[in-house]
Coordinates of C-alpha atoms in Angstrom, one line a residue:
Chain A
X14 CA -25.3 -14.0 17.5
X15 CA -25.7 -15.8 14.3
X16 CA -22.7 -17.9 13.2
X17 CA -22.7 -17.7 9.5
X18 CA -19.5 -18.3 7.7
X19 CA -17.8 -15.0 6.6
X20 CA -14.6 -16.3 5.0
X21 CA -14.1 -19.6 3.5
X22 CA -10.7 -20.6 2.0
X23 CA -10.3 -23.7 -0.1
X24 CA -7.0 -25.2 -1.3
X25 CA -5.3 -21.8 -1.3
X26 CA -1.7 -21.8 -2.6
X27 CA 0.7 -19.1 -3.5
X28 CA 4.0 -19.5 -5.2
X29 CA 6.6 -16.7 -5.6
X30 CA 8.4 -18.2 -8.6
X31 CA 9.6 -21.5 -7.4
X32 CA 9.1 -20.7 -3.7
X33 CA 5.9 -22.0 -2.2
X34 CA 4.8 -19.5 0.4
X35 CA 1.4 -20.9 1.0
X36 CA 0.6 -24.5 0.4
X37 CA -3.0 -25.8 0.0
X38 CA -4.5 -24.0 3.0
X39 CA -8.2 -24.6 4.0
X40 CA -10.1 -22.8 6.7
X41 CA -13.3 -21.1 7.5
X42 CA -14.1 -18.1 9.7
X43 CA -17.5 -17.6 11.3
X44 CA -19.0 -14.4 12.6
X45 CA -17.8 -13.3 16.0
X46 CA -14.6 -15.2 15.9
X47 CA -11.3 -13.5 16.7
X48 CA -8.8 -15.6 14.8
X49 CA -5.1 -15.5 15.5
X50 CA -2.7 -16.5 12.8
X51 CA 0.4 -17.7 14.6
X52 CA 3.7 -18.5 13.0
X53 CA 7.3 -17.6 12.9
X54 CA 8.5 -14.9 10.6
X55 CA 8.3 -16.0 7.0
X56 CA 5.7 -18.7 7.6
X57 CA 3.3 -17.2 5.1
X58 CA 1.0 -15.3 7.4
X59 CA 1.2 -12.0 5.6
X60 CA 0.9 -13.7 2.2
X61 CA -2.4 -15.3 3.3
X62 CA -3.7 -12.0 4.6
X63 CA -2.7 -10.1 1.4
X64 CA -4.7 -12.7 -0.5
X65 CA -7.7 -12.3 1.7
X66 CA -7.5 -8.6 1.3
X67 CA -7.3 -8.9 -2.5
X68 CA -4.0 -7.2 -2.9
X69 CA -2.3 -10.4 -4.0
X70 CA -3.9 -13.0 -6.3
X71 CA -3.7 -16.7 -5.2
X72 CA -1.8 -19.1 -7.5
X73 CA -4.5 -21.7 -6.8
X74 CA -7.6 -22.0 -4.7
X75 CA -10.7 -20.1 -3.9
X76 CA -11.5 -17.4 -1.4
X77 CA -15.1 -16.5 -0.6
X78 CA -15.8 -13.5 1.5
X79 CA -19.3 -12.9 2.9
X80 CA -20.7 -15.1 0.2
X81 CA -18.9 -13.4 -2.7
X82 CA -16.0 -15.1 -4.5
X83 CA -13.0 -12.8 -4.4
X84 CA -12.1 -13.4 -8.1
X85 CA -15.6 -13.2 -9.6
X86 CA -17.0 -10.4 -7.5
X87 CA -13.9 -8.6 -6.2
X88 CA -15.6 -5.3 -5.4
X89 CA -18.4 -6.8 -3.3
X90 CA -16.0 -9.1 -1.5
X91 CA -13.6 -6.2 -0.8
X92 CA -16.4 -4.1 0.5
X93 CA -16.9 -6.7 3.3
X94 CA -13.2 -6.4 4.4
X95 CA -11.2 -3.9 6.3
X96 CA -7.4 -4.4 6.0
X97 CA -4.5 -3.1 7.9
X98 CA -1.2 -4.2 6.2
X99 CA 2.0 -4.8 8.1
X100 CA 2.9 -1.2 7.6
X101 CA -0.1 1.1 8.1
X102 CA -0.9 2.7 4.8
X103 CA -1.0 6.3 5.8
X104 CA -0.5 9.5 3.8
X105 CA 1.8 11.2 6.1
X106 CA 1.2 14.7 4.9
X107 CA -2.5 14.6 5.6
X108 CA -4.4 15.4 8.8
X109 CA -6.0 12.5 10.6
X110 CA -9.4 13.9 9.9
X111 CA -8.6 14.4 6.2
X112 CA -7.2 10.9 5.8
X113 CA -10.2 9.3 7.4
X114 CA -12.5 11.3 5.2
X115 CA -10.6 10.1 2.2
X116 CA -10.9 6.5 3.4
X117 CA -14.6 6.9 4.0
X118 CA -15.0 8.1 0.4
X119 CA -12.9 5.2 -0.8
X120 CA -15.3 2.8 0.8
X121 CA -18.3 4.5 -0.7
X122 CA -19.8 5.6 2.5
X123 CA -22.8 7.8 1.6
X124 CA -21.9 11.5 1.9
X125 CA -24.4 12.3 4.7
X126 CA -23.0 9.5 6.8
X127 CA -19.3 10.2 6.4
X128 CA -19.1 12.5 9.5
X129 CA -20.9 10.0 11.6
X130 CA -18.6 7.2 10.5
X131 CA -15.5 9.2 11.2
X132 CA -16.7 10.3 14.6
X133 CA -17.4 6.7 15.4
X134 CA -13.9 5.4 14.6
X135 CA -12.3 8.4 16.2
X136 CA -14.1 7.5 19.4
X137 CA -13.4 3.7 19.1
X138 CA -9.7 4.1 18.4
X139 CA -9.3 7.0 20.9
X140 CA -8.0 9.5 18.3
X141 CA -10.0 12.6 19.5
X142 CA -6.9 14.5 20.7
X143 CA -5.0 14.1 17.5
X144 CA -7.7 14.4 14.8
X145 CA -6.4 17.8 13.6
X146 CA -2.8 16.9 13.6
X147 CA -0.5 15.8 10.8
X148 CA -0.1 12.0 10.6
X149 CA 3.6 12.5 10.0
X150 CA 4.1 14.0 13.5
X151 CA 2.3 11.3 15.4
X152 CA 3.8 8.4 17.3
X153 CA 3.9 4.9 16.1
X154 CA 1.1 3.9 18.5
X155 CA -1.2 6.6 17.1
X156 CA -0.3 5.7 13.5
X157 CA -1.2 2.1 14.2
X158 CA -4.5 3.2 15.6
X159 CA -5.2 5.3 12.6
X160 CA -4.4 2.3 10.5
X161 CA -7.1 0.3 12.5
X162 CA -9.5 3.2 12.3
X163 CA -9.1 3.2 8.5
X164 CA -9.8 -0.6 8.4
X165 CA -13.1 -0.4 10.4
X166 CA -14.5 2.9 9.1
X167 CA -16.9 1.2 6.7
X168 CA -18.1 -1.2 9.3
X169 CA -16.8 -4.3 7.5
X170 CA -17.9 -7.8 8.4
X171 CA -14.3 -9.0 8.6
X172 CA -11.3 -7.0 9.9
X173 CA -7.8 -8.2 8.9
X174 CA -4.9 -6.9 10.9
X175 CA -1.4 -7.9 10.0
X176 CA 0.8 -7.8 13.1
X177 CA -1.1 -5.0 14.7
X178 CA 1.1 -4.8 17.8
X179 CA 4.5 -4.9 16.3
X180 CA 6.9 -2.1 17.2
X181 CA 4.7 -0.7 20.0
X182 CA 5.6 -0.2 23.6
X183 CA 3.9 -2.4 26.2
X184 CA 1.2 0.2 27.1
X185 CA 0.3 0.7 23.5
X186 CA 0.2 -3.0 23.0
X187 CA -2.3 -3.4 25.7
X188 CA -4.4 -0.6 24.3
X189 CA -4.4 -2.1 20.9
X190 CA -5.3 -5.5 22.3
X191 CA -8.3 -4.0 24.2
X192 CA -9.4 -2.4 21.0
X193 CA -9.2 -5.7 19.1
X194 CA -11.2 -7.4 21.7
X195 CA -13.8 -4.7 21.4
X196 CA -13.9 -5.1 17.7
X197 CA -14.4 -8.8 18.1
X198 CA -17.8 -8.1 19.6
X199 CA -19.2 -6.7 16.3
X200 CA -16.8 -7.9 13.6
X201 CA -14.9 -11.0 12.8
X202 CA -11.2 -10.3 13.3
X203 CA -8.2 -12.0 11.8
X204 CA -4.9 -11.0 13.2
X205 CA -1.4 -12.3 12.7
X206 CA 1.3 -12.4 15.3
X207 CA 4.3 -14.4 16.3
X208 CA 3.7 -13.6 20.0
X209 CA 2.0 -16.5 21.8
X210 CA 0.6 -14.6 24.8
X211 CA -1.1 -12.2 22.4
X212 CA -3.2 -15.0 21.0
X213 CA -4.0 -16.2 24.5
X214 CA -5.2 -12.9 25.6
X215 CA -7.0 -11.6 22.5
X216 CA -8.2 -14.5 20.3
X217 CA -10.7 -17.2 20.7
X218 CA -9.5 -19.2 17.7
X219 CA -6.0 -20.0 16.6
X220 CA -4.3 -21.2 13.5
X221 CA -0.6 -22.1 13.4
X222 CA 1.2 -21.8 10.2
X223 CA 4.6 -23.1 9.4
X224 CA 6.3 -23.2 6.0
X225 CA 3.1 -22.2 4.3
X226 CA 1.0 -25.0 5.8
X227 CA -1.7 -24.9 8.3
X228 CA -0.5 -27.2 11.1
X229 CA -3.1 -26.4 13.7
X230 CA -6.6 -25.0 13.5
X231 CA -8.2 -25.0 16.9
X232 CA -9.7 -22.9 19.7
X233 CA -7.4 -21.3 22.1
X234 CA -8.3 -23.9 24.7
X235 CA -7.3 -26.6 22.3
X236 CA -3.9 -24.9 21.8
X237 CA -3.4 -24.8 25.5
X238 CA -4.0 -28.5 25.7
X239 CA -1.1 -28.9 23.3
X240 CA 1.1 -27.4 26.0
X241 CA 0.4 -30.4 28.3
X242 CA 3.9 -30.7 29.6
X243 CA 5.0 -28.1 32.1
X244 CA 8.6 -27.5 33.1
X245 CA 10.2 -26.3 36.2
X246 CA 13.6 -24.9 36.5
X247 CA 15.0 -25.6 40.0
X248 CA 18.2 -24.7 41.7
X249 CA 19.5 -26.5 44.8
X250 CA 22.4 -25.5 47.1
X251 CA 23.1 -29.2 47.9
X252 CA 21.8 -31.0 44.8
X253 CA 20.6 -34.6 45.2
X254 CA 21.5 -37.3 42.8
X255 CA 19.5 -37.0 39.6
X256 CA 17.9 -40.4 40.1
X257 CA 16.3 -39.1 43.3
X258 CA 14.5 -36.4 41.3
X259 CA 13.5 -38.8 38.6
X260 CA 11.8 -41.1 41.2
X261 CA 9.5 -38.3 42.3
X262 CA 5.9 -38.8 41.5
X263 CA 4.8 -37.7 38.0
X264 CA 8.2 -36.6 36.9
X265 CA 8.8 -37.6 33.3
X266 CA 12.3 -36.2 32.7
X267 CA 15.1 -34.5 34.5
X268 CA 18.0 -32.8 32.8
X269 CA 20.9 -31.1 34.5
X270 CA 21.5 -27.5 33.4
X271 CA 24.4 -25.5 34.7
X272 CA 25.8 -26.3 38.2
X273 CA 23.1 -26.8 40.8
X274 CA 20.3 -26.3 38.3
X275 CA 17.9 -28.9 36.9
X276 CA 15.1 -28.8 34.3
X277 CA 12.3 -31.0 35.5
X278 CA 9.5 -32.0 33.1
X279 CA 6.2 -33.3 34.3
X280 CA 3.8 -35.3 32.2
X281 CA 0.4 -34.3 33.6
X282 CA -1.1 -31.6 35.9
X283 CA 0.0 -32.3 39.4
X284 CA 1.4 -30.0 42.1
X285 CA 5.0 -30.9 41.4
X286 CA 6.3 -27.7 42.7
X287 CA 4.8 -28.4 46.1
X288 CA 6.3 -31.8 46.1
X289 CA 9.8 -30.6 45.3
X290 CA 9.6 -28.0 48.1
X291 CA 8.5 -30.6 50.6
X292 CA 11.3 -33.0 49.6
X293 CA 13.8 -30.3 49.6
X294 CA 13.0 -29.4 53.2
X295 CA 12.9 -33.0 54.3
X296 CA 16.3 -33.9 52.7
X297 CA 17.9 -30.5 53.1
X298 CA 18.6 -29.9 49.4
X299 CA 18.6 -26.2 49.9
X300 CA 16.1 -25.1 47.2
X301 CA 16.8 -21.5 46.3
X302 CA 15.1 -21.1 42.9
X303 CA 12.0 -22.6 41.4
X304 CA 10.7 -21.1 38.1
X305 CA 7.9 -22.6 36.1
X306 CA 8.9 -22.5 32.5
X307 CA 6.2 -21.8 29.9
X308 CA 6.5 -23.7 26.7
X309 CA 7.6 -21.3 24.1
X310 CA 6.1 -21.0 20.7
X311 CA 9.2 -22.6 19.3
X312 CA 8.7 -25.7 21.3
X313 CA 5.1 -25.9 20.3
X314 CA 6.2 -25.8 16.7
X315 CA 8.7 -28.5 17.3
X316 CA 6.1 -30.6 19.0
X317 CA 3.4 -30.0 16.4
X318 CA 5.7 -30.5 13.4
X319 CA 7.1 -33.6 15.1
X320 CA 3.6 -35.0 15.7
X321 CA 2.7 -34.4 12.1
X322 CA 5.7 -36.1 10.6
X323 CA 5.0 -39.0 13.0
X324 CA 1.5 -39.3 11.8
X325 CA 2.7 -39.3 8.2
X326 CA 5.1 -42.1 8.9
X327 CA 2.4 -44.1 10.6
X328 CA 0.2 -43.7 7.5
X329 CA 3.0 -44.9 5.3
X330 CA 3.4 -48.0 7.4
X331 CA -0.3 -48.8 7.1
Chain B
X20 CA -12.6 8.2 -9.1
X21 CA -13.1 11.9 -8.3
X22 CA -12.2 11.2 -4.7
X23 CA -8.8 9.9 -5.8
X24 CA -8.4 12.7 -8.3
X25 CA -9.1 15.3 -5.6
X26 CA -6.8 13.5 -3.1
X27 CA -4.0 13.6 -5.7
X28 CA -4.5 17.3 -6.3
X29 CA -4.7 18.1 -2.7
X30 CA -1.5 16.2 -1.9
X31 CA 0.2 18.0 -4.8
X32 CA -0.6 21.3 -3.3
X33 CA 0.3 20.2 0.2
X34 CA 3.8 19.6 -1.0
X35 CA 6.1 22.5 -1.8
X36 CA 6.9 20.7 -5.2
X37 CA 3.7 21.9 -6.9
X38 CA 4.0 25.5 -5.7
X39 CA 7.7 25.7 -6.7
X40 CA 7.0 24.2 -10.1
X41 CA 4.1 26.7 -10.7
X42 CA 6.3 29.6 -9.6
X43 CA 9.4 28.6 -11.7
X44 CA 7.3 28.0 -14.8
X45 CA 5.5 31.3 -14.4
X46 CA 8.7 33.2 -13.8
X47 CA 10.6 31.7 -16.8
X48 CA 7.6 32.1 -19.2
X49 CA 6.9 35.5 -17.8
X50 CA 10.5 36.6 -18.7
X51 CA 10.2 35.1 -22.2
X52 CA 6.8 36.7 -22.7
X53 CA 8.0 40.1 -21.7
X54 CA 11.1 40.0 -23.9
X55 CA 9.1 38.7 -26.9
X56 CA 6.6 41.5 -26.5
X57 CA 9.4 43.9 -26.2
X58 CA 11.2 42.8 -29.4
X59 CA 7.9 42.7 -31.3
X60 CA 7.6 46.4 -30.6
X61 CA 11.1 47.2 -32.0
X62 CA 10.9 48.9 -35.3
X63 CA 13.7 46.9 -36.9
X64 CA 12.0 43.7 -36.0
X65 CA 8.8 44.9 -37.5
X66 CA 10.7 45.8 -40.6
X67 CA 12.1 42.2 -40.8
X68 CA 8.7 40.7 -40.2
X69 CA 7.2 42.8 -43.0
X70 CA 9.8 41.3 -45.4
X71 CA 8.8 37.7 -44.5
X72 CA 5.2 38.2 -45.5
X73 CA 3.5 41.2 -47.1
X74 CA 0.8 41.3 -44.4
X75 CA 3.3 41.2 -41.6
X76 CA 3.4 38.6 -38.9
X77 CA 0.5 38.7 -36.5
X78 CA 0.8 39.3 -32.8
X79 CA -0.6 35.8 -32.2
X80 CA 1.9 34.2 -34.4
X81 CA 4.8 36.0 -33.0
X82 CA 4.1 35.9 -29.3
X83 CA 1.5 33.1 -28.5
X84 CA 3.2 30.5 -30.7
X85 CA 6.6 31.4 -29.2
X86 CA 5.3 31.1 -25.7
X87 CA 3.5 27.8 -26.2
X88 CA 6.3 26.1 -28.0
X89 CA 8.5 27.0 -25.1
X90 CA 5.8 25.7 -22.7
X91 CA 6.2 22.3 -24.4
X92 CA 9.9 22.3 -23.6
X93 CA 9.2 23.2 -20.0
X94 CA 6.5 20.5 -19.7
X95 CA 9.1 18.1 -20.9
X96 CA 11.4 19.0 -18.0
X97 CA 8.7 19.3 -15.4
X98 CA 6.2 16.5 -16.1
X99 CA 8.6 13.7 -15.0
X100 CA 8.9 15.4 -11.6
X101 CA 5.1 15.3 -11.2
X102 CA 4.3 12.0 -12.7
X103 CA 7.0 10.1 -10.8
X104 CA 4.9 10.4 -7.7
X105 CA 1.7 8.9 -9.0
X106 CA 2.1 5.2 -8.4
X107 CA 5.7 4.7 -7.3
X108 CA 5.4 7.0 -4.4
X109 CA 2.4 5.1 -3.2
X110 CA 4.4 2.0 -3.5
X111 CA 7.4 3.5 -1.8
X112 CA 5.3 4.7 1.2
X113 CA 3.5 1.4 1.3
X114 CA 0.1 3.1 0.8
X115 CA -0.8 1.2 -2.4
X116 CA -2.5 -1.7 -0.5
X117 CA -5.0 0.9 0.9
X118 CA -6.2 1.6 -2.7
X119 CA -5.9 -1.9 -3.9
X120 CA -7.9 -3.4 -1.0
X121 CA -10.6 -0.8 -1.3
X122 CA -13.8 -1.6 -3.3
X123 CA -12.6 0.5 -6.2
X124 CA -11.7 -1.0 -9.6
X125 CA -8.1 -0.5 -10.6
X126 CA -9.2 1.3 -13.8
X127 CA -10.8 4.0 -11.6
X128 CA -7.7 4.3 -9.4
X129 CA -5.5 4.8 -12.4
X130 CA -7.9 7.2 -14.1
X131 CA -8.4 9.1 -10.9
X132 CA -4.7 9.7 -10.5
X133 CA -4.4 10.7 -14.1
X134 CA -7.2 13.1 -13.8
X135 CA -5.9 14.7 -10.6
X136 CA -2.6 15.5 -12.3
X137 CA -4.3 16.7 -15.4
X138 CA -6.3 19.2 -13.4
X139 CA -3.0 20.5 -12.0
X140 CA -1.6 21.0 -15.5
X141 CA -4.8 22.7 -16.6
X142 CA -4.4 25.2 -13.8
X143 CA -0.8 25.7 -14.9
X144 CA -1.9 26.2 -18.5
X145 CA -4.6 28.7 -17.5
X146 CA -2.0 30.8 -15.7
X147 CA 0.3 30.7 -18.7
X148 CA -2.5 31.7 -21.0
X149 CA -3.3 34.7 -18.9
X150 CA -0.2 36.4 -20.2
X151 CA -1.0 36.4 -23.9
X152 CA -4.6 37.2 -23.1
X153 CA -3.4 40.4 -21.3
X154 CA -2.4 41.6 -24.8
X155 CA -6.1 42.1 -25.5
X156 CA -5.7 45.4 -23.6
X157 CA -3.9 46.9 -26.5
X158 CA -4.1 44.6 -29.5
X159 CA -6.0 42.0 -31.4
X160 CA -5.5 38.3 -31.1
X161 CA -6.5 35.4 -33.3
X162 CA -8.8 33.4 -31.0
X163 CA -9.1 30.5 -33.5
X164 CA -5.3 30.0 -33.5
X165 CA -5.1 30.4 -29.7
X166 CA -7.8 27.8 -29.2
X167 CA -6.1 25.4 -31.6
X168 CA -2.7 26.0 -29.9
X169 CA -4.3 25.4 -26.5
X170 CA -5.8 22.2 -27.6
X171 CA -2.4 21.2 -29.0
X172 CA -0.6 21.8 -25.8
X173 CA -3.3 20.1 -23.8
X174 CA -3.1 16.9 -25.8
X175 CA 0.7 17.2 -25.7
X176 CA 0.6 17.3 -21.8
X177 CA -2.0 14.6 -21.7
X178 CA 0.3 12.2 -23.6
X179 CA 3.3 13.1 -21.5
X180 CA 1.4 12.5 -18.3
X181 CA 0.0 9.2 -19.6
X182 CA 3.6 8.0 -20.4
X183 CA 4.8 9.2 -17.0
X184 CA 2.0 7.4 -15.2
X185 CA 2.8 4.2 -16.9
X186 CA 6.5 4.4 -16.1
X187 CA 5.6 5.3 -12.5
X188 CA 3.7 2.0 -12.2
X189 CA 6.9 0.1 -13.2
X190 CA 9.1 1.0 -10.2
X191 CA 8.9 1.7 -6.5
X192 CA 11.6 4.4 -6.7
X193 CA 10.2 7.8 -7.7
X194 CA 13.6 9.0 -8.8
X195 CA 14.0 6.1 -11.2
X196 CA 10.6 6.8 -12.5
X197 CA 11.4 10.4 -13.1
X198 CA 14.7 9.8 -15.0
X199 CA 13.1 7.0 -17.1
X200 CA 10.2 9.2 -17.9
X201 CA 12.4 12.0 -18.9
X202 CA 14.4 9.7 -21.1
X203 CA 11.3 8.3 -22.8
X204 CA 9.8 11.7 -23.4
X205 CA 13.0 13.1 -24.8
X206 CA 13.4 10.2 -27.2
X207 CA 9.8 10.7 -28.3
X208 CA 10.6 14.3 -28.9
X209 CA 13.8 13.8 -31.0
X210 CA 12.9 10.5 -32.6
X211 CA 12.4 12.1 -36.0
X212 CA 16.0 13.2 -36.0
X213 CA 16.9 9.6 -36.8
X214 CA 17.9 9.6 -40.4
X215 CA 18.3 13.3 -40.6
X216 CA 20.8 14.1 -43.3
X217 CA 20.3 10.9 -45.1
X218 CA 18.2 10.8 -48.3
X219 CA 15.1 9.1 -47.0
X220 CA 13.6 9.9 -43.6
X221 CA 11.9 7.0 -41.8
X222 CA 8.2 7.5 -42.1
X223 CA 7.6 5.5 -38.9
X224 CA 9.9 7.6 -36.8
X225 CA 8.5 10.8 -38.2
X226 CA 5.0 9.6 -37.4
X227 CA 6.1 8.7 -33.8
X228 CA 7.7 12.1 -33.1
X229 CA 5.5 14.1 -30.8
X230 CA 6.8 17.4 -32.2
X231 CA 5.6 16.7 -35.7
X232 CA 2.1 16.4 -34.3
X233 CA 2.3 19.5 -32.2
X234 CA 3.5 22.1 -34.7
X235 CA 0.3 21.9 -36.7
X236 CA -1.8 23.0 -33.7
X237 CA 0.5 26.0 -33.1
X238 CA -0.1 27.2 -36.6
X239 CA -3.8 26.9 -36.1
X240 CA -4.3 23.7 -38.1
X241 CA -6.4 21.2 -36.2
X242 CA -5.7 18.0 -38.0
X243 CA -7.8 14.9 -37.0
X244 CA -4.7 12.8 -37.8
X245 CA -2.8 14.6 -35.1
X246 CA -5.7 14.3 -32.6
X247 CA -5.9 10.5 -33.3
X248 CA -2.2 10.2 -32.7
X249 CA -2.5 11.7 -29.3
X250 CA -5.7 9.9 -28.3
X251 CA -4.2 6.6 -29.5
X252 CA -1.1 6.9 -27.4
X253 CA -2.9 8.3 -24.4
X254 CA -5.3 5.3 -24.4
X255 CA -2.4 2.9 -25.0
X256 CA -0.4 4.1 -22.0
X257 CA -3.4 4.3 -19.7
X258 CA -4.4 0.7 -20.6
X259 CA -0.8 -0.4 -20.1
X260 CA -0.8 1.3 -16.6
X261 CA -4.0 -0.5 -15.6
X262 CA -2.8 -3.8 -16.9
X263 CA 0.5 -3.5 -15.1
X264 CA -1.0 -2.6 -11.8
X265 CA -3.5 -5.4 -12.1
X266 CA -0.9 -7.9 -13.1
X267 CA 1.2 -7.0 -10.1
X268 CA -1.1 -9.1 -7.9
X269 CA 0.1 -12.2 -9.7

């Protein structure tokens, strides 16, 4: 697969009055990437996506899509994009078929290929059973899929999905994730989410945004490396002194939680769990619970923002 | 553009709103038409008419003009209900991004919506005109005057829809759009009342008044000045709509 750059964003900023929603963001997306925008609510994810889709003008900066500047050649740039906003833009009093036909015409699909395009997305998004039903009467999961169908009907180079799995039940979430992975084989996909596992399962690239700034732009493997510390939550019937736990090999920090519980942090990969079980048996600590704790997105943010401010202070000293 | 116009039209007919408006308009105007025809046939009315002008008042003057000036009143009441949907409903239902992110220039989106609603009004107008045309079965009509009056009401509706479209771009609440549109249209209608009763009438307000530019058409006088008035304001409000929708991205 060729790896030409499909989207390049330079110094993108957006102000809502005084409020700076997006602050000097730069990034590039190449063909075949599934990029996850990760960030807490209100971080500026949707704003960036709206600007990429051309429904919001940037205050500053440039966006180039498939080689066309979004401001100088808006129509050509928009033709290369399929966009699903946070709320799927559906005409609720239309039939699914009718709506997709309208979208196909909107995207200038030649008349003799409209049928083919519709059949293709109906198959891809698994809409065959509902194609002659009113959109109003369909479940949220189906409506979301119609939203995705609408975004890919003209076979765009880039598909932009704003929180595609929000408000769906776990089964629907899995279906949509499978669909996105399938899309990633032919299109570039950008999706936003605030759910970390979603990025891990679906994406191959990740960007973390906080307060309108890009604080991490990496592959998913790179993100996982950021989660280097692992934590274990352990519970003992007969807890040992805290120092004893701290003396264990590779333990970096132990903090007592509620009675009989401890949170043990470890600095590098090592079979700490095994060691604790061993020690518990030898000393009769009465281990009854041992839960590995994943680092939450919140913690990664704290880590990343901390690291960044640390870097800045270091720069100032130099 | 045609795609958007056709979608607009189809959505109108999918909702009960369009059908009920067509039905109500037809019933009201039908009643008025029947009673006008009836009174035209009364001997004492004929006698009165003969006194007004020696040749009598023609069928066209008496019935068609009456019908179309009432149509204007009804359009004043009905058009805000139809124009309110155009943009503000898209915004309310969050479907506007679909149009704005598609490779269609905003000008075409706005014109498409305008065109779609105008086709609806043309259909309504044709149904209304069928009534006077039925008089051909037993009488003579002045086709020149009918054409002129039709052109007049068509321009009249076009302007109302353009104003309604613009106001619809301003808000995301269809009801607000409807009420504001009604207010704006009504003011445009009565603006020449300002200064009534005083010595000098404001020329500007008289010029702005839509009714001053409609009456001529009903009498069968096609005045380029009136046509320019309509075209000027229609273009103005369409451009304003396009500008406003475009500026919204900033």
